[in-house]
XYZ file of C-alpha atoms in Angstrom:
732
model
C -57.754 8.994 -43.507
C -54.100 9.675 -44.393
C -50.581 8.948 -43.105
C -50.679 5.410 -41.668
C -48.781 2.168 -41.781
C -50.606 -0.556 -43.774
C -49.907 -3.980 -42.624
C -50.858 -6.599 -45.234
C -51.553 -10.205 -44.045
C -51.917 -13.278 -46.063
C -55.354 -14.390 -44.739
C -58.311 -12.783 -42.826
C -57.703 -14.731 -39.571
C -54.094 -13.590 -39.493
C -55.105 -9.929 -40.001
C -57.437 -10.151 -36.936
C -54.764 -11.862 -34.667
C -52.023 -9.402 -35.716
C -54.215 -6.388 -34.945
C -55.367 -7.880 -31.644
C -51.787 -8.748 -30.555
C -49.993 -5.374 -31.290
C -52.567 -2.705 -30.915
C -52.352 -0.289 -28.033
C -56.106 -0.687 -27.392
C -58.899 -2.803 -28.861
C -58.712 -2.471 -32.781
C -61.578 -0.880 -34.651
C -63.148 -3.333 -37.048
C -64.233 -1.788 -40.389
C -66.184 -3.866 -42.930
C -66.009 -3.013 -46.592
C -67.088 -5.191 -49.572
C -68.061 -7.697 -46.849
C -64.403 -8.027 -45.721
C -63.189 -6.894 -42.396
C -59.970 -4.964 -41.777
C -58.600 -3.365 -38.606
C -57.712 0.160 -37.511
C -55.526 0.719 -34.511
C -52.469 2.533 -33.037
C -49.146 1.141 -31.932
C -47.283 3.449 -29.628
C -49.701 6.231 -30.705
C -48.976 5.728 -34.448
C -51.926 4.890 -36.729
C -51.903 1.410 -38.291
C -54.427 -0.545 -40.526
C -54.091 -4.343 -40.951
C -55.882 -5.580 -44.098
C -56.012 -9.161 -45.362
C -55.347 -10.672 -48.760
C -56.776 -14.127 -49.332
C -53.814 -16.053 -50.709
C -52.534 -15.201 -54.195
C -54.275 -12.061 -55.585
C -52.215 -12.369 -58.889
C -51.605 -15.230 -61.153
C -49.421 -15.918 -64.295
C -51.364 -15.796 -67.502
C -50.290 -15.815 -71.232
C -49.708 -12.309 -72.730
C -52.599 -11.673 -75.200
C -51.467 -10.463 -78.584
C -52.114 -11.193 -82.282
C -49.562 -14.102 -82.318
C -51.219 -15.721 -79.183
C -54.901 -16.476 -79.985
C -56.573 -19.790 -79.020
C -54.699 -22.802 -77.759
C -51.278 -23.398 -79.287
C -47.791 -24.287 -78.005
C -44.974 -23.418 -77.208
C -45.843 -20.347 -75.353
C -43.242 -18.416 -73.551
C -44.632 -14.949 -73.069
C -46.639 -14.267 -69.859
C -47.570 -11.789 -67.236
C -49.026 -11.383 -63.738
C -52.773 -10.508 -63.759
C -55.327 -10.054 -61.063
C -56.768 -13.461 -59.899
C -60.344 -12.020 -60.118
C -60.058 -11.867 -63.905
C -59.942 -15.715 -63.998
C -63.075 -17.846 -63.866
C -63.634 -19.282 -60.469
C -61.708 -16.749 -58.477
C -63.773 -13.663 -59.153
C -64.514 -13.433 -55.458
C -60.966 -12.252 -54.706
C -61.718 -8.724 -56.191
C -63.147 -7.579 -52.829
C -59.835 -8.140 -51.155
C -57.972 -6.568 -54.032
C -60.135 -3.482 -54.019
C -59.850 -2.978 -50.196
C -56.119 -3.111 -50.484
C -56.041 -0.800 -53.420
C -58.183 1.728 -51.654
C -56.212 1.628 -48.404
C -52.836 1.840 -50.101
C -53.614 5.163 -51.618
C -53.184 6.959 -48.305
C -50.554 4.812 -46.648
C -47.108 6.275 -46.132
C -45.434 2.888 -45.170
C -46.065 -0.814 -45.639
C -45.470 -4.013 -43.696
C -45.275 -7.387 -45.141
C -46.883 -9.822 -42.640
C -47.548 -12.828 -44.935
C -46.400 -16.392 -44.045
C -42.696 -16.647 -43.946
C -42.045 -18.883 -47.080
C -41.726 -18.615 -50.808
C -45.444 -18.461 -51.528
C -46.011 -15.871 -48.871
C -43.227 -13.656 -50.121
C -44.251 -13.951 -53.751
C -48.005 -13.117 -53.179
C -47.154 -10.139 -50.873
C -44.470 -8.808 -53.353
C -47.095 -8.837 -56.231
C -49.539 -6.948 -53.978
C -46.901 -4.328 -53.066
C -45.717 -3.785 -56.636
C -48.976 -4.038 -58.599
C -51.461 -2.506 -56.096
C -49.421 -0.454 -53.614
C -46.996 0.687 -56.331
C -43.877 0.034 -54.144
C -41.228 -2.578 -54.506
C -40.163 -3.055 -50.867
C -41.610 -3.051 -47.305
C -40.714 -3.871 -43.789
C -41.092 -7.378 -42.836
C -42.690 -9.229 -39.821
C -41.377 -12.786 -39.354
C -43.070 -15.363 -37.209
C -43.801 -19.008 -36.959
C -46.900 -18.804 -34.740
C -49.813 -16.413 -34.578
C -49.579 -16.130 -30.774
C -49.740 -12.780 -29.128
C -46.248 -12.832 -27.675
C -44.624 -13.910 -30.920
C -46.463 -11.297 -33.090
C -45.527 -8.544 -30.640
C -41.963 -9.660 -30.889
C -42.156 -9.932 -34.573
C -43.447 -6.436 -34.855
C -40.653 -4.982 -32.555
C -37.904 -6.736 -34.491
C -39.201 -6.522 -38.033
C -36.698 -6.323 -40.923
C -36.289 -3.207 -42.886
C -36.831 -5.161 -46.140
C -38.659 -7.973 -47.535
C -36.866 -11.310 -47.977
C -35.563 -10.881 -51.510
C -33.629 -14.244 -51.815
C -36.812 -16.126 -50.836
C -38.877 -14.008 -53.146
C -36.489 -14.634 -56.129
C -36.585 -18.341 -55.399
C -40.326 -18.259 -55.182
C -40.650 -16.278 -58.404
C -38.403 -18.740 -60.205
C -40.545 -21.742 -59.064
C -43.739 -19.994 -60.164
C -42.432 -19.245 -63.622
C -40.867 -22.688 -64.254
C -44.055 -24.376 -63.023
C -46.227 -22.225 -65.182
C -44.057 -22.803 -68.299
C -43.988 -26.462 -67.757
C -47.693 -26.813 -66.918
C -49.326 -24.642 -69.655
C -47.108 -26.007 -72.410
C -47.402 -29.610 -71.656
C -51.068 -29.419 -70.796
C -51.791 -27.810 -74.140
C -49.692 -30.300 -75.958
C -51.348 -33.306 -74.350
C -54.779 -31.902 -74.727
C -54.480 -30.967 -78.330
C -52.910 -34.301 -79.219
C -55.986 -35.980 -77.771
C -58.570 -33.498 -79.180
C -57.072 -33.952 -82.716
C -57.601 -37.787 -82.463
C -60.903 -37.806 -80.776
C -63.886 -37.507 -83.078
C -66.068 -36.435 -80.147
C -65.401 -35.769 -76.477
C -62.028 -35.169 -74.989
C -60.578 -34.080 -71.698
C -58.079 -31.527 -70.365
C -54.876 -33.560 -69.757
C -52.436 -31.859 -67.566
C -48.734 -32.403 -67.007
C -46.250 -30.719 -64.761
C -42.644 -30.404 -63.886
C -43.110 -32.487 -60.781
C -46.400 -34.032 -61.522
C -45.144 -36.081 -64.482
C -42.199 -37.763 -62.616
C -44.361 -38.546 -59.695
C -46.844 -40.102 -61.979
C -44.137 -42.116 -63.753
C -42.886 -43.300 -60.283
C -46.362 -44.509 -59.362
C -46.687 -46.314 -62.707
C -43.330 -48.060 -62.168
C -44.783 -49.417 -58.886
C -47.975 -50.405 -60.700
C -45.892 -52.346 -63.334
C -43.764 -54.022 -60.595
C -47.052 -55.388 -59.091
C -48.163 -56.630 -62.383
C -44.939 -58.271 -63.184
C -44.802 -59.934 -59.852
C -45.172 -63.769 -59.890
C -45.862 -65.408 -56.495
C -43.483 -68.124 -55.268
C -44.838 -70.866 -52.982
C -42.997 -71.544 -49.602
C -43.802 -73.434 -46.489
C -43.437 -72.611 -42.828
C -43.609 -74.912 -39.672
C -45.482 -73.633 -36.602
C -44.927 -75.441 -33.380
C -47.567 -75.518 -30.657
C -46.316 -76.755 -27.249
C -47.769 -76.742 -23.759
C -45.827 -74.744 -21.122
C -47.492 -75.197 -17.742
C -51.092 -74.348 -18.418
C -50.329 -72.001 -21.385
C -49.977 -72.768 -25.094
C -46.788 -71.526 -26.604
C -46.195 -71.037 -30.372
C -42.856 -71.134 -32.028
C -41.745 -70.877 -35.664
C -38.958 -73.022 -37.217
C -35.706 -71.184 -37.326
C -35.698 -71.475 -41.019
C -38.447 -68.994 -41.650
C -39.229 -70.105 -45.171
C -38.777 -73.484 -46.831
C -38.659 -73.138 -50.658
C -38.741 -77.005 -51.293
C -41.670 -79.074 -50.252
C -39.519 -82.239 -49.916
C -37.386 -80.442 -47.393
C -40.211 -79.182 -45.172
C -41.881 -82.620 -45.276
C -38.547 -84.324 -44.070
C -38.270 -81.921 -41.048
C -42.040 -82.399 -40.222
C -41.605 -86.166 -40.336
C -38.457 -85.987 -38.148
C -40.359 -83.939 -35.451
C -43.528 -86.076 -35.325
C -44.242 -87.801 -31.923
C -41.430 -86.196 -30.106
C -41.236 -83.637 -27.210
C -39.574 -80.236 -27.404
C -36.589 -79.343 -25.285
C -35.817 -75.702 -24.166
C -32.289 -75.462 -25.480
C -31.553 -71.761 -24.795
C -33.185 -68.567 -23.664
C -31.825 -65.194 -25.092
C -32.912 -61.942 -23.467
C -32.044 -58.482 -24.781
C -32.980 -55.118 -23.509
C -32.927 -52.202 -25.910
C -33.878 -48.516 -25.805
C -36.199 -46.701 -28.171
C -35.663 -43.006 -28.654
C -38.509 -40.589 -28.699
C -39.756 -39.617 -32.175
C -38.457 -36.425 -33.916
C -40.694 -33.433 -33.902
C -43.063 -33.209 -36.931
C -42.019 -31.625 -40.169
C -44.719 -31.169 -42.775
C -44.063 -34.537 -44.564
C -43.958 -36.542 -41.173
C -47.247 -34.909 -40.178
C -48.953 -35.712 -43.414
C -47.815 -39.225 -43.354
C -48.673 -39.884 -39.702
C -52.121 -38.267 -40.143
C -52.828 -40.590 -43.124
C -51.659 -43.610 -41.192
C -53.732 -42.814 -38.087
C -56.783 -41.121 -39.394
C -56.613 -41.707 -43.199
C -56.698 -37.851 -43.659
C -55.206 -37.222 -47.270
C -52.162 -34.829 -47.357
C -54.409 -32.093 -48.697
C -56.889 -32.635 -45.895
C -54.146 -32.562 -43.217
C -52.896 -29.286 -44.451
C -56.307 -27.703 -44.418
C -57.014 -28.836 -40.793
C -53.411 -27.819 -39.757
C -53.883 -24.370 -41.413
C -57.132 -23.913 -39.432
C -55.319 -24.694 -36.130
C -52.414 -22.378 -37.135
C -54.644 -19.420 -38.056
C -56.101 -19.635 -34.521
C -52.783 -19.667 -32.871
C -52.886 -23.228 -31.531
C -50.089 -24.770 -33.477
C -47.022 -23.341 -35.322
C -46.624 -22.823 -39.028
C -47.440 -26.239 -40.579
C -45.238 -25.904 -43.639
C -41.784 -26.644 -42.498
C -39.016 -28.922 -43.402
C -37.514 -28.806 -40.107
C -37.524 -31.720 -37.489
C -35.984 -29.396 -34.794
C -37.395 -27.261 -31.916
C -34.987 -24.505 -30.941
C -34.821 -23.190 -27.338
C -36.147 -19.894 -28.648
C -39.756 -21.206 -28.758
C -39.620 -21.504 -24.805
C -40.159 -25.083 -24.035
C -41.190 -24.643 -20.411
C -43.875 -22.023 -21.346
C -45.333 -24.388 -23.924
C -45.492 -27.374 -21.391
C -46.986 -25.056 -18.691
C -49.800 -24.030 -21.061
C -50.476 -27.644 -22.289
C -50.733 -28.704 -18.651
C -53.872 -26.719 -18.354
C -55.584 -29.146 -20.759
C -56.951 -32.109 -18.921
C -55.905 -34.911 -21.328
C -52.218 -33.869 -21.214
C -52.014 -32.549 -17.603
C -50.260 -35.609 -16.172
C -47.708 -35.910 -19.056
C -46.858 -32.245 -19.103
C -46.398 -31.870 -15.417
C -44.083 -34.857 -15.284
C -41.986 -33.292 -18.044
C -41.897 -29.998 -16.144
C -40.211 -31.755 -13.175
C -37.063 -32.184 -15.427
C -34.333 -29.866 -14.557
C -33.512 -29.396 -18.270
C -35.975 -29.837 -21.211
C -34.139 -31.186 -24.368
C -36.103 -32.240 -27.431
C -35.074 -35.204 -29.524
C -34.419 -33.147 -32.656
C -34.087 -34.694 -36.030
C -31.449 -33.977 -38.774
C -33.773 -32.008 -41.140
C -33.755 -28.101 -40.911
C -35.547 -25.148 -42.449
C -34.126 -21.631 -42.740
C -37.625 -20.064 -42.064
C -39.405 -22.181 -39.476
C -38.965 -24.804 -36.730
C -40.872 -28.111 -36.607
C -44.537 -28.164 -36.105
C -45.451 -27.889 -32.517
C -48.351 -26.862 -30.320
C -48.151 -23.333 -28.951
C -48.455 -21.819 -25.501
C -51.978 -20.488 -26.496
C -54.035 -23.778 -26.216
C -57.669 -24.068 -27.500
C -60.877 -24.791 -25.620
C -60.957 -28.495 -26.767
C -64.692 -28.442 -26.709
C -64.751 -25.905 -29.573
C -62.647 -27.792 -31.977
C -64.371 -29.909 -34.476
C -63.708 -33.725 -34.746
C -60.980 -33.421 -37.327
C -59.184 -30.562 -35.574
C -59.318 -32.476 -32.295
C -57.692 -35.536 -33.870
C -54.829 -33.572 -35.582
C -54.310 -31.304 -32.453
C -54.074 -34.351 -30.217
C -51.470 -35.942 -32.565
C -49.329 -32.851 -32.660
C -49.589 -32.254 -28.908
C -48.629 -35.767 -28.093
C -45.730 -35.708 -30.536
C -44.465 -32.407 -29.075
C -44.621 -33.786 -25.489
C -43.150 -37.143 -26.492
C -40.033 -35.471 -28.082
C -39.171 -34.197 -24.611
C -39.784 -37.329 -22.847
C -37.395 -40.254 -21.802
C -36.379 -43.286 -23.864
C -38.557 -46.315 -23.730
C -36.808 -49.519 -22.437
C -38.054 -52.701 -24.191
C -37.125 -56.353 -23.820
C -36.990 -59.136 -26.331
C -36.891 -62.902 -25.324
C -36.054 -65.599 -27.833
C -36.767 -69.168 -26.525
C -35.041 -71.853 -28.564
C -36.972 -75.137 -28.640
C -35.233 -78.202 -30.129
C -36.908 -81.295 -31.516
C -34.443 -83.944 -32.739
C -31.943 -81.264 -33.835
C -34.584 -78.974 -35.392
C -34.824 -75.627 -33.756
C -37.946 -73.512 -33.286
C -38.027 -69.969 -31.884
C -40.667 -68.523 -29.646
C -40.468 -64.681 -29.471
C -41.579 -62.555 -26.549
C -41.575 -58.751 -26.238
C -42.479 -56.482 -23.442
C -42.070 -53.006 -22.280
C -39.837 -52.466 -19.153
C -40.053 -48.749 -18.936
C -42.606 -46.938 -21.132
C -40.888 -43.547 -21.184
C -42.306 -41.418 -24.293
C -44.436 -44.312 -25.432
C -46.983 -43.761 -22.636
C -47.647 -40.200 -24.119
C -47.858 -41.396 -27.569
C -49.634 -44.752 -26.968
C -52.849 -43.907 -28.900
C -50.668 -43.889 -32.041
C -48.478 -46.842 -31.347
C -49.002 -50.487 -31.978
C -46.186 -52.163 -29.928
C -46.595 -55.858 -29.615
C -46.650 -57.100 -26.025
C -46.131 -60.913 -26.125
C -45.150 -62.282 -22.655
C -43.669 -65.707 -22.666
C -44.464 -68.181 -19.842
C -41.656 -68.992 -17.336
C -39.169 -71.361 -19.012
C -35.984 -73.025 -17.926
C -33.175 -74.357 -20.056
C -33.436 -78.132 -20.371
C -37.198 -78.123 -19.635
C -39.190 -80.641 -21.626
C -42.448 -79.351 -23.279
C -45.230 -81.471 -24.548
C -45.937 -80.988 -28.351
C -49.671 -80.191 -29.022
C -49.244 -80.077 -32.870
C -47.078 -78.968 -35.652
C -48.814 -77.087 -38.450
C -47.578 -77.056 -41.972
C -48.467 -73.665 -43.461
C -48.484 -73.254 -47.254
C -47.991 -69.701 -48.328
C -47.020 -67.625 -51.347
C -44.737 -64.527 -51.595
C -46.736 -61.323 -51.787
C -46.431 -58.540 -54.481
C -44.886 -55.223 -53.322
C -47.345 -52.943 -51.531
C -48.869 -49.898 -53.169
C -47.948 -46.514 -52.064
C -50.501 -44.940 -49.753
C -51.160 -41.199 -49.673
C -48.794 -41.071 -46.760
C -45.985 -43.077 -48.118
C -45.966 -41.444 -51.410
C -45.410 -37.987 -49.760
C -42.385 -39.403 -47.858
C -41.080 -40.963 -51.188
C -41.416 -37.549 -52.950
C -39.388 -35.918 -50.134
C -36.796 -38.612 -50.270
C -36.343 -38.155 -54.043
C -36.509 -34.313 -53.717
C -39.627 -34.061 -55.949
C -41.627 -30.958 -55.022
C -41.625 -29.068 -51.735
C -43.251 -29.272 -48.409
C -45.934 -26.779 -49.698
C -46.534 -28.413 -53.058
C -46.439 -32.245 -52.554
C -49.971 -32.564 -51.249
C -51.267 -30.258 -54.115
C -49.390 -32.363 -56.805
C -50.884 -35.599 -55.444
C -54.300 -34.152 -55.302
C -54.068 -33.008 -58.968
C -53.282 -36.573 -59.913
C -56.524 -37.757 -58.330
C -58.515 -34.730 -59.756
C -57.329 -35.522 -63.323
C -58.282 -39.174 -62.974
C -54.649 -40.276 -63.364
C -54.710 -42.186 -60.010
C -57.343 -43.722 -57.836
C -57.873 -45.504 -54.483
C -56.284 -45.378 -51.092
C -53.698 -47.866 -52.146
C -52.732 -45.693 -55.078
C -53.503 -47.198 -58.469
C -52.572 -45.632 -61.842
C -55.616 -45.520 -64.077
C -55.642 -46.463 -67.725
C -55.650 -42.689 -68.549
C -52.618 -42.083 -66.178
C -50.786 -45.022 -67.762
C -51.514 -43.798 -71.338
C -50.312 -40.218 -70.482
C -47.018 -41.596 -68.835
C -46.281 -44.134 -71.623
C -46.824 -41.455 -74.315
C -44.486 -39.087 -72.522
C -41.981 -41.860 -71.827
C -41.870 -42.980 -75.534
C -41.810 -39.548 -77.190
C -40.683 -37.018 -74.444
C -38.762 -38.945 -71.847
C -37.233 -35.847 -70.275
C -40.651 -34.624 -69.162
C -40.992 -37.727 -66.808
C -37.246 -37.464 -65.749
C -36.603 -37.126 -62.057
C -33.106 -35.905 -62.814
C -34.390 -32.970 -64.820
C -36.746 -32.051 -62.066
C -34.062 -32.315 -59.421
C -31.748 -30.221 -61.552
C -34.060 -27.269 -61.439
C -34.718 -27.793 -57.800
C -30.963 -27.404 -57.232
C -30.898 -24.332 -59.494
C -33.681 -22.670 -57.445
C -31.612 -23.319 -54.321
C -28.752 -21.487 -55.990
C -31.277 -18.554 -56.534
C -32.171 -18.662 -52.886
C -28.504 -18.502 -51.978
C -27.803 -15.465 -54.316
C -25.540 -17.762 -56.492
C -27.617 -17.657 -59.690
C -30.061 -15.212 -61.261
C -33.772 -16.199 -61.790
C -33.740 -14.823 -65.380
C -30.857 -17.332 -66.393
C -32.627 -20.233 -64.935
C -36.009 -19.313 -66.685
C -34.171 -18.987 -70.017
C -32.550 -22.397 -69.567
C -36.035 -23.880 -68.886
C -37.328 -22.256 -72.119
C -34.498 -23.759 -74.077
C -35.166 -27.198 -72.609
C -38.943 -26.950 -73.284
C -38.262 -25.743 -76.849
C -36.435 -28.911 -77.662
C -38.911 -31.261 -75.716
C -41.930 -29.545 -77.490
C -40.392 -29.774 -80.953
C -40.070 -33.526 -80.414
C -43.540 -33.712 -79.234
C -44.934 -31.930 -82.190
C -43.254 -34.392 -84.630
C -44.983 -37.175 -82.790
C -48.298 -35.562 -81.793
C -50.394 -37.914 -83.918
C -48.770 -40.958 -82.450
C -49.094 -39.531 -78.880
C -52.618 -38.720 -79.607
C -53.544 -42.233 -80.566
C -51.931 -43.619 -77.323
C -53.880 -40.952 -75.278
C -57.188 -41.630 -77.013
C -56.970 -45.387 -76.406
C -56.321 -44.768 -72.736
C -58.932 -42.126 -72.477
C -61.657 -44.276 -74.045
C -60.648 -47.355 -71.798
C -60.758 -45.176 -68.686
C -64.061 -43.546 -69.554
C -65.627 -46.959 -70.251
C -64.321 -48.417 -66.955
C -65.424 -45.340 -65.098
C -69.102 -45.814 -66.545
C -69.236 -49.613 -65.967
C -71.357 -50.568 -62.956
C -71.392 -54.351 -63.250
C -73.433 -57.289 -64.856
C -77.169 -56.644 -65.354
C -78.963 -58.839 -62.722
C -82.081 -58.815 -65.169
C -80.642 -60.341 -68.432
C -77.466 -61.633 -66.849
C -75.410 -60.953 -70.068
C -75.338 -57.304 -70.535
C -73.372 -54.730 -68.584
C -75.044 -51.848 -66.571
C -73.374 -48.611 -67.554
C -73.906 -44.935 -66.795
C -75.490 -43.470 -69.968
C -75.571 -39.862 -71.078
C -77.775 -38.083 -73.521
C -76.315 -35.222 -75.348
C -79.550 -33.870 -76.396
C -81.365 -33.919 -73.007
C -78.148 -33.566 -70.907
C -79.640 -36.286 -68.685
C -77.862 -39.430 -67.359
C -79.190 -42.795 -66.320
C -78.168 -46.419 -65.758
C -78.836 -48.714 -68.715
C -78.030 -52.178 -69.805
C -75.612 -52.589 -72.805
C -77.999 -55.170 -74.236
C -80.414 -52.238 -75.036
C -78.329 -51.770 -78.114
C -78.767 -55.437 -79.312
C -81.978 -56.405 -81.100
C -83.996 -58.925 -79.237
C -84.841 -60.809 -82.475
C -81.572 -60.965 -84.563
C -79.043 -60.058 -81.832
C -77.259 -57.341 -83.835
C -76.903 -53.537 -83.107
C -78.993 -50.887 -84.877
C -76.511 -50.389 -87.704
C -76.463 -54.061 -88.522
C -80.096 -55.085 -87.488
C -81.262 -57.704 -90.091
C -84.954 -57.626 -89.069
C -87.287 -56.308 -91.714
C -88.498 -52.799 -91.524
C -92.268 -52.464 -90.873
C -92.569 -49.606 -93.471
C -90.318 -50.579 -96.385
C -89.532 -54.261 -95.888
C -85.717 -53.662 -96.127
C -83.352 -54.691 -93.313
C -83.666 -52.173 -90.605
C -79.984 -51.592 -90.246
C -79.815 -50.533 -93.913
C -83.126 -48.921 -94.686
C -83.533 -45.146 -94.968
C -86.301 -44.653 -92.227
C -85.258 -43.170 -89.060
C -85.512 -45.120 -85.786
C -88.259 -42.716 -84.671
C -90.352 -44.124 -87.627
C -89.448 -47.735 -87.335
C -89.555 -49.931 -84.121
C -86.638 -51.063 -82.093
C -86.946 -54.158 -79.946
C -84.002 -54.182 -77.364
C -82.711 -57.266 -75.803
C -82.836 -55.592 -72.316
C -84.680 -52.575 -71.275
C -83.382 -52.365 -67.712
C -82.791 -48.644 -66.890
C -82.854 -46.445 -63.722
C -82.622 -42.660 -63.333
C -79.678 -40.980 -61.680
C -79.073 -37.913 -59.613
C -78.777 -34.979 -61.907
C -75.900 -33.374 -59.939
C -72.600 -34.793 -58.681
C -69.808 -37.135 -59.736
C -70.617 -40.841 -59.687
C -68.249 -43.549 -58.638
C -68.921 -47.276 -59.028
C -68.146 -49.207 -55.745
C -68.078 -52.636 -57.290
C -70.550 -53.700 -54.609
C -74.042 -55.195 -54.968
C -77.111 -54.149 -52.947
C -77.859 -56.674 -50.297
C -81.716 -56.122 -50.785
C -82.116 -56.304 -54.573
C -78.692 -57.282 -56.100
C -78.185 -54.098 -58.208
C -74.898 -52.023 -58.069
C -74.147 -49.597 -55.332
C -72.670 -46.280 -56.327
C -71.248 -43.223 -54.453
C -72.425 -39.698 -55.323
C -70.280 -36.713 -54.485
C -71.629 -33.204 -54.618
C -69.625 -30.080 -54.075
C -70.155 -28.786 -50.613
C -71.951 -31.942 -49.414
C -70.964 -35.209 -47.833
C -70.863 -38.111 -50.272
C -73.622 -40.604 -50.063
C -74.041 -44.214 -51.308
C -77.257 -45.560 -52.976
C -78.556 -48.441 -54.825
C -79.129 -47.605 -58.606
C -82.474 -49.389 -58.452
C -85.029 -46.690 -57.641
C -87.642 -49.279 -56.782
C -85.332 -50.928 -54.127
C -86.916 -51.275 -50.645
C -83.707 -49.882 -49.218
C -84.781 -46.480 -50.375
C -88.101 -46.426 -48.447
C -88.418 -43.076 -46.820
C -86.224 -41.239 -49.208
C -87.624 -37.750 -50.127
C -90.380 -38.130 -47.550
C -90.835 -34.968 -45.346
C -89.433 -35.209 -41.993
C -91.781 -34.994 -39.044
C -90.805 -32.194 -36.723
């Protein structure tokens, strides 16, 4: 099998769709190493399309005599096959297939996703496996048949070298930052901890983001509520009850609000004025990646990482365009009318799409943001069979379709009505809002929460009977926490990370135990890491330094600066930072250890023991048996003297000396614990306390997460009646 063109795609689904789209006839599927690739002809010329599976090469320290074990700084690195690293051995079959097929190929086509990551991963395959440093380049934003055919016909003669250089720069900088700071932090903790430690990571973007989250955390802690009062007027308007608020929204002095309330008692309200205002609301911009992640979190509580996984699955099937884009614009080249005609074949969108198709000219409400490689995220002209989508895919696809249709729709017309009600010179305002012409809001209605408050018919000078005036005592509220949606938008606003990396950075913070919760809280460990870096390596958490290198990478992309120069600058910066770190390693380690211990203890705490009422139920772990269980902290207190084993004053049954001081082992002498409450725990999976008690027995509820399985919740009490039926065989 010699003399063919080898097309290399980024993922298996893309390889299948490319082959199906451009082949003269149905492609031949060949399976090797349990991976499929495709053989076919294009205009009579033999082609093979073979998939990679993401990055087949990763950066790794160069192994030599001077680089043994964990140490820092480390500046020598090389690209190595991903299959040589633990956890990614399975990529070898893709590596081997490409290696075998490259031997007899006489030309190569780069068909990876059109972005920095795609260009880097394909270039590494070309130079390390195929032994070439250039190839032709297919460029596409969707995996639809028409676009893939067009992409093949008009492919570039060369790969995208500016994008490649920018991508290589990012990989090298992120690797240098990540490995050096991770080693520095981890070693600082390990050298302080007598037993037990954790891998503590830090990154070029990760650390400033964590610092930003901690600043919000501290702002919330520093907040002190201030009391204020409001007056809420209830009047009768015909048969309806109308509510109006005093024009002074907040009274900060109690005596002032008491005086106003006293002045209004026993008097009727007069309609002094009615102000009506109509205003237009433009359709939303098309989705870019950040907007999609934020909206998916707001509507479905999908994490940014989860959103990208679902979007990627829809893209790989040709249903939506490439989901990693900074653009909020849909260019005419995507063929608006063709998309709407296709979407009109789907029942839920038929009415909306057909209405839009009546327009003489289709013009999207494009936003300001652009992307040199891709348009905004949109639904393609190859719609799915909706019945074949899973629940999550249906939700995200519906969101993208409705957003795409909405952006072509008309403005919405809304009306606000402010009725001014006066009582003895004090003015109260009743607010009404209604939709006059729905426009785009009719399409996007499942994802809108417009308030429709219709006021009863009122006339100026009309007298209204007062039902009551409520005095509402309130307090100012602390600033809200970032959600997983809002933090992604804030990262974009501050130019931290990229459309492709922000979700991954956020997920890393969760995985490392630095943050927790849907309303993002910084854990004690995350706080300790940030405080240590702020105190002894402030440049690591500096947004300015991160933004500086982002600008430098833009210069690489625009051929205004060389990658090598920026990488050398990064090494110089890191050398200074790590030198300062090493001077203060012991101090940093103490801060980290304190945070690590506090975080670990909090993670293991389940609540007060319902049995003894004074001890704490905790997750216990035996180093000898490797088993874990729930136990009461009072187990470690003597029931007779109240002291721990090391200080127990009870007399040893063997020698008569105080048990805490005598030489006999605890296997030989008896221990009388204050509380023996204990329960077994599942051997596998991570355990999260939920701070909830079982409604049946009162013991704590925990959540157990196992890889590849849905998380489940359970009472820790194995004798609880809520567990009746567990582990019993199901009757078929």
